[in-house]
mmCIF file of C-alpha atoms in Angstrom:
data_model
loop_
_atom_site.group_PDB
_atom_site.id
_atom_site.type_symbol
_atom_site.label_atom_id
_atom_site.label_comp_id
_atom_site.label_asym_id
_atom_site.label_seq_id
_atom_site.Cartn_x
_atom_site.Cartn_y
_atom_site.Cartn_z
ATOM 1 C CA MET L 1208 122.854 125.652 105.768
ATOM 2 C CA ALA L 1209 122.869 122.619 108.093
ATOM 3 C CA GLU L 1210 121.122 120.608 105.455
ATOM 4 C CA GLN L 1211 123.719 121.637 102.816
ATOM 5 C CA ASP L 1212 126.525 120.617 105.097
ATOM 6 C CA THR L 1213 125.008 117.328 105.798
ATOM 7 C CA GLN L 1214 124.359 116.818 102.022
ATOM 8 C CA ARG L 1215 128.066 117.795 101.240
ATOM 9 C CA ARG L 1216 129.345 115.375 103.895
ATOM 10 C CA ILE L 1217 127.232 112.560 102.475
ATOM 11 C CA THR L 1218 128.209 113.254 98.757
ATOM 12 C CA ALA L 1219 131.990 113.810 99.548
ATOM 13 C CA PRO L 1220 134.018 111.946 96.957
ATOM 14 C CA ASP L 1221 135.064 108.422 97.911
ATOM 15 C CA SER L 1222 138.691 108.766 96.715
ATOM 16 C CA PRO L 1223 140.991 105.879 97.550
ATOM 17 C CA GLY L 1224 142.882 108.153 100.016
ATOM 18 C CA SER L 1225 139.688 109.236 101.706
ATOM 19 C CA GLY L 1226 140.260 106.666 104.516
ATOM 20 C CA ARG L 1227 136.661 105.523 104.537
ATOM 21 C CA SER L 1228 136.000 101.789 104.528
ATOM 22 C CA ARG L 1229 133.838 100.209 101.913
ATOM 23 C CA THR L 1230 131.029 99.589 104.427
ATOM 24 C CA ALA L 1231 131.180 103.236 105.505
ATOM 25 C CA ARG L 1232 130.817 104.420 102.010
ATOM 26 C CA ALA L 1233 127.890 101.988 101.416
ATOM 27 C CA VAL L 1234 126.180 103.426 104.615
ATOM 28 C CA ALA L 1235 126.786 106.981 103.309
ATOM 29 C CA LEU L 1236 125.435 106.036 99.879
ATOM 30 C CA ALA L 1237 122.278 104.500 101.378
ATOM 31 C CA ARG L 1238 121.848 107.679 103.451
ATOM 32 C CA LEU L 1239 122.102 109.814 100.371
ATOM 33 C CA LEU L 1240 119.555 107.597 98.582
ATOM 34 C CA HIS L 1241 117.189 107.952 101.391
ATOM 35 C CA TYR L 1242 117.596 111.741 101.318
ATOM 36 C CA GLU L 1243 117.072 111.786 97.555
ATOM 37 C CA CYS L 1244 113.959 109.549 97.800
ATOM 38 C CA ASN L 1245 112.351 111.901 100.401
ATOM 39 C CA HIS L 1246 113.167 114.835 98.087
ATOM 40 C CA LEU L 1247 111.648 113.078 95.195
ATOM 41 C CA LEU L 1248 108.458 112.421 97.181
ATOM 42 C CA GLN L 1249 108.382 116.168 98.195
ATOM 43 C CA LEU L 1250 108.695 117.220 94.566
ATOM 44 C CA TYR L 1251 105.989 114.695 93.612
ATOM 45 C CA ARG L 1252 103.593 116.134 96.276
ATOM 46 C CA GLU L 1253 104.284 119.609 95.029
ATOM 47 C CA ARG L 1254 103.358 118.515 91.562
ATOM 48 C CA GLU L 1255 100.300 116.368 92.589
ATOM 49 C CA THR L 1256 98.601 118.620 95.046
ATOM 50 C CA PHE L 1257 95.621 116.211 95.400
ATOM 51 C CA LEU L 1258 97.909 113.912 97.385
ATOM 52 C CA ALA L 1259 97.202 116.062 100.566
ATOM 53 C CA ASP L 1260 93.778 114.434 100.613
ATOM 54 C CA HIS L 1261 94.808 110.765 99.884
ATOM 55 C CA THR L 1262 97.029 108.403 101.777
ATOM 56 C CA PRO L 1263 97.649 104.882 100.368
ATOM 57 C CA ASP L 1264 96.708 102.410 103.016
ATOM 58 C CA GLU L 1265 97.951 99.228 101.542
ATOM 59 C CA GLY L 1266 101.006 97.225 102.791
ATOM 60 C CA ARG L 1267 104.370 96.942 101.307
ATOM 61 C CA ILE L 1268 104.839 96.366 97.557
ATOM 62 C CA VAL L 1269 108.218 94.836 98.190
ATOM 63 C CA SER L 1270 108.319 92.000 100.578
ATOM 64 C CA LEU L 1271 110.955 89.529 101.424
ATOM 65 C CA SER L 1272 110.762 86.040 102.906
ATOM 66 C CA HIS L 1273 113.587 84.598 104.967
ATOM 67 C CA ASP L 1274 114.196 81.800 107.322
ATOM 68 C CA ALA L 1275 112.785 81.953 110.772
ATOM 69 C CA GLU L 1276 116.173 82.138 112.453
ATOM 70 C CA GLU L 1277 117.911 85.505 112.709
ATOM 71 C CA PRO L 1278 120.070 86.087 109.659
ATOM 72 C CA SER L 1279 123.641 87.268 109.900
ATOM 73 C CA ALA L 1280 124.612 90.781 108.868
ATOM 74 C CA GLU L 1281 125.891 89.465 105.521
ATOM 75 C CA GLN L 1282 122.533 87.509 105.036
ATOM 76 C CA GLN L 1283 120.576 90.692 105.925
ATOM 77 C CA VAL L 1284 122.442 92.605 103.203
ATOM 78 C CA GLN L 1285 121.752 89.807 100.788
ATOM 79 C CA LEU L 1286 117.940 90.067 101.568
ATOM 80 C CA LEU L 1287 118.175 93.837 101.247
ATOM 81 C CA HIS L 1288 119.960 93.382 97.927
ATOM 82 C CA GLN L 1289 116.755 91.514 96.795
ATOM 83 C CA ALA L 1290 114.502 94.223 97.980
ATOM 84 C CA LEU L 1291 116.655 96.989 96.256
ATOM 85 C CA ARG L 1292 116.418 95.043 92.946
ATOM 86 C CA GLN L 1293 112.687 95.098 93.256
ATOM 87 C CA CYS L 1294 112.805 98.846 94.066
ATOM 88 C CA LEU L 1295 114.930 99.425 91.054
ATOM 89 C CA GLY L 1296 112.375 97.669 88.854
ATOM 90 C CA LEU L 1297 109.624 99.796 90.338
ATOM 91 C CA ILE L 1298 111.217 103.135 89.729
ATOM 92 C CA GLN L 1299 112.068 102.095 86.248
ATOM 93 C CA CYS L 1300 108.431 101.138 85.828
ATOM 94 C CA VAL L 1301 107.271 104.534 87.143
ATOM 95 C CA ILE L 1302 109.578 106.261 84.634
ATOM 96 C CA LEU L 1303 108.298 104.019 81.784
ATOM 97 C CA LYS L 1304 104.542 104.412 82.734
ATOM 98 C CA GLU L 1305 104.770 108.188 83.263
ATOM 99 C CA GLU L 1306 106.622 108.699 79.897
ATOM 100 C CA GLU L 1307 103.810 106.541 78.235
ATOM 101 C CA GLU L 1308 101.148 108.672 79.806
ATOM 102 C CA TRP L 1309 102.620 112.179 79.571
ATOM 103 C CA GLY L 1310 105.627 111.871 77.190
ATOM 104 C CA LYS L 1311 109.174 112.834 78.012
ATOM 105 C CA MET L 1312 109.242 115.744 80.487
ATOM 106 C CA GLU L 1313 111.699 117.980 82.063
ATOM 107 C CA GLY L 1314 112.022 119.583 85.494
ATOM 108 C CA ASP L 1315 113.252 118.929 89.065
ATOM 109 C CA TYR L 1316 110.885 115.947 89.622
ATOM 110 C CA GLU L 1317 112.169 114.166 86.413
ATOM 111 C CA THR L 1318 115.804 114.982 87.166
ATOM 112 C CA MET L 1319 115.530 113.617 90.694
ATOM 113 C CA LYS L 1320 113.648 110.563 89.524
ATOM 114 C CA ASN L 1321 116.538 109.645 87.274
ATOM 115 C CA SER L 1322 119.005 110.533 90.016
ATOM 116 C CA VAL L 1323 117.237 108.113 92.419
ATOM 117 C CA ARG L 1324 117.323 105.404 89.702
ATOM 118 C CA LEU L 1325 121.138 105.814 89.069
ATOM 119 C CA ARG L 1326 121.815 106.018 92.861
ATOM 120 C CA LEU L 1327 119.826 102.860 93.395
ATOM 121 C CA GLU L 1328 121.792 101.014 90.647
ATOM 122 C CA TYR L 1329 125.039 102.184 92.336
ATOM 123 C CA LEU L 1330 123.814 100.910 95.714
ATOM 124 C CA LEU L 1331 123.007 97.560 94.199
ATOM 125 C CA ARG L 1332 126.472 97.239 92.782
ATOM 126 C CA THR L 1333 127.866 98.308 96.182
ATOM 127 C CA THR L 1334 125.940 95.726 98.213
ATOM 128 C CA LYS L 1335 126.843 93.081 95.670
ATOM 129 C CA ASP L 1336 130.514 93.898 96.083
ATOM 130 C CA LEU L 1337 130.182 93.747 99.957
ATOM 131 C CA VAL L 1338 128.581 90.317 100.296
ATOM 132 C CA GLU L 1339 129.114 88.318 97.229
ATOM 133 C CA MET L 1340 131.099 85.336 98.418
ATOM 134 C CA GLY L 1341 131.047 81.655 98.913
ATOM 135 C CA GLY L 1342 129.340 80.768 95.613
ATOM 136 C CA VAL L 1343 126.579 83.268 96.172
ATOM 137 C CA THR L 1344 126.063 85.504 93.033
ATOM 138 C CA LEU L 1345 123.920 88.581 93.265
ATOM 139 C CA GLU L 1346 122.284 90.196 90.274
ATOM 140 C CA VAL L 1347 122.086 93.964 89.861
ATOM 141 C CA THR L 1348 119.357 93.985 87.190
ATOM 142 C CA PRO L 1349 115.865 95.097 88.202
ATOM 143 C CA ASP L 1350 113.538 92.465 89.629
ATOM 144 C CA HIS L 1351 110.252 93.670 88.314
ATOM 145 C CA GLN L 1352 108.466 93.137 84.985
ATOM 146 C CA CYS L 1353 106.329 96.318 84.905
ATOM 147 C CA ASN L 1354 103.294 94.473 83.640
ATOM 148 C CA GLU L 1355 100.759 94.905 86.407
ATOM 149 C CA GLU L 1356 97.856 97.251 86.567
ATOM 150 C CA THR L 1357 98.623 100.315 88.689
ATOM 151 C CA ASP L 1358 96.567 99.678 91.829
ATOM 152 C CA GLY L 1359 93.874 97.906 89.794
ATOM 153 C CA SER L 1360 91.946 101.078 89.274
ATOM 154 C CA GLY L 1361 93.582 102.092 86.127
ATOM 155 C CA GLY L 1362 93.514 105.467 84.490
ATOM 156 C CA VAL L 1363 95.443 108.578 85.363
ATOM 157 C CA PHE L 1364 94.405 108.700 89.006
ATOM 158 C CA GLY L 1365 95.376 105.053 89.514
ATOM 159 C CA LEU L 1366 98.888 105.646 88.015
ATOM 160 C CA LYS L 1367 99.344 108.691 90.316
ATOM 161 C CA MET L 1368 98.390 106.819 93.421
ATOM 162 C CA TRP L 1369 100.499 103.784 92.375
ATOM 163 C CA THR L 1370 103.469 106.111 91.795
ATOM 164 C CA TYR L 1371 102.972 107.661 95.227
ATOM 165 C CA ARG L 1372 103.011 104.108 96.795
ATOM 166 C CA VAL L 1373 106.221 103.277 94.871
ATOM 167 C CA LEU L 1374 107.951 106.476 96.076
ATOM 168 C CA LEU L 1375 106.958 105.659 99.746
ATOM 169 C CA GLU L 1376 108.270 102.166 99.191
ATOM 170 C CA LEU L 1377 111.648 103.588 97.944
ATOM 171 C CA ILE L 1378 111.890 105.698 101.126
ATOM 172 C CA HIS L 1379 111.193 102.683 103.332
ATOM 173 C CA TRP L 1380 113.876 100.474 101.600
ATOM 174 C CA ALA L 1381 116.444 103.170 101.403
ATOM 175 C CA ASP L 1382 116.079 103.660 105.154
ATOM 176 C CA ARG L 1383 116.283 99.968 105.771
ATOM 177 C CA ALA L 1384 119.413 99.866 103.568
ATOM 178 C CA ALA L 1385 121.109 102.658 105.672
ATOM 179 C CA GLN L 1386 120.133 100.687 108.942
ATOM 180 C CA THR L 1387 121.168 97.253 107.715
ATOM 181 C CA LEU L 1388 124.557 98.422 106.148
ATOM 182 C CA HIS L 1389 125.320 100.294 109.286
ATOM 183 C CA VAL L 1390 124.975 97.059 111.178
ATOM 184 C CA LEU L 1391 127.305 95.360 108.754
ATOM 185 C CA HIS L 1392 129.688 98.372 109.157
ATOM 186 C CA ILE L 1393 129.807 97.959 112.931
ATOM 187 C CA GLU L 1394 130.245 94.270 112.664
ATOM 188 C CA ARG L 1395 133.213 94.459 110.158
ATOM 189 C CA GLU L 1396 134.908 97.739 111.359
ATOM 190 C CA GLY L 1397 134.202 97.473 115.185
ATOM 191 C CA THR L 1398 133.082 101.139 115.283
ATOM 192 C CA GLU L 1399 129.733 102.965 114.650
ATOM 193 C CA GLU L 1400 131.681 105.947 113.262
ATOM 194 C CA ILE L 1401 131.186 106.445 109.560
#
């Protein structure tokens, strides 16, 4: 029941009269994406029971480089936007590779996978609107070509492990998005309240 209340609060419509600021809506959207990414991983683990015995031990798939000095909140959101573009490319690649391997499928996992992709696209548009200024133009297209071998091991097992790594990456960056956007919200609105 408490989880449903939290979910309802996060997904409440953002009507113009809702009184929520753009940054507050962005934080809520990132939190919803994080929730959905965790749910997607849970569905994947239920489908792929062998994962209980395997843990990917490699580092981040998505990495960012930035100047040594501490970036401002806006610059942090711009860096985050770059990471989210890479994440969008990764989830689209997962969708493509799984369809190539198993064909078009239906079910909760497939539905949630598409929901995460759409939510990620929306978050990209939202972050673009929040920090695009001063000659900086942000793209919302995926930043991933989907032409790499999945973990180099190939085959169905390699695809499944690579998909697992991608889902973990999505959770990481959705969480970072919520944290980074919350910092921007505090800076712009002067309050932690969302």
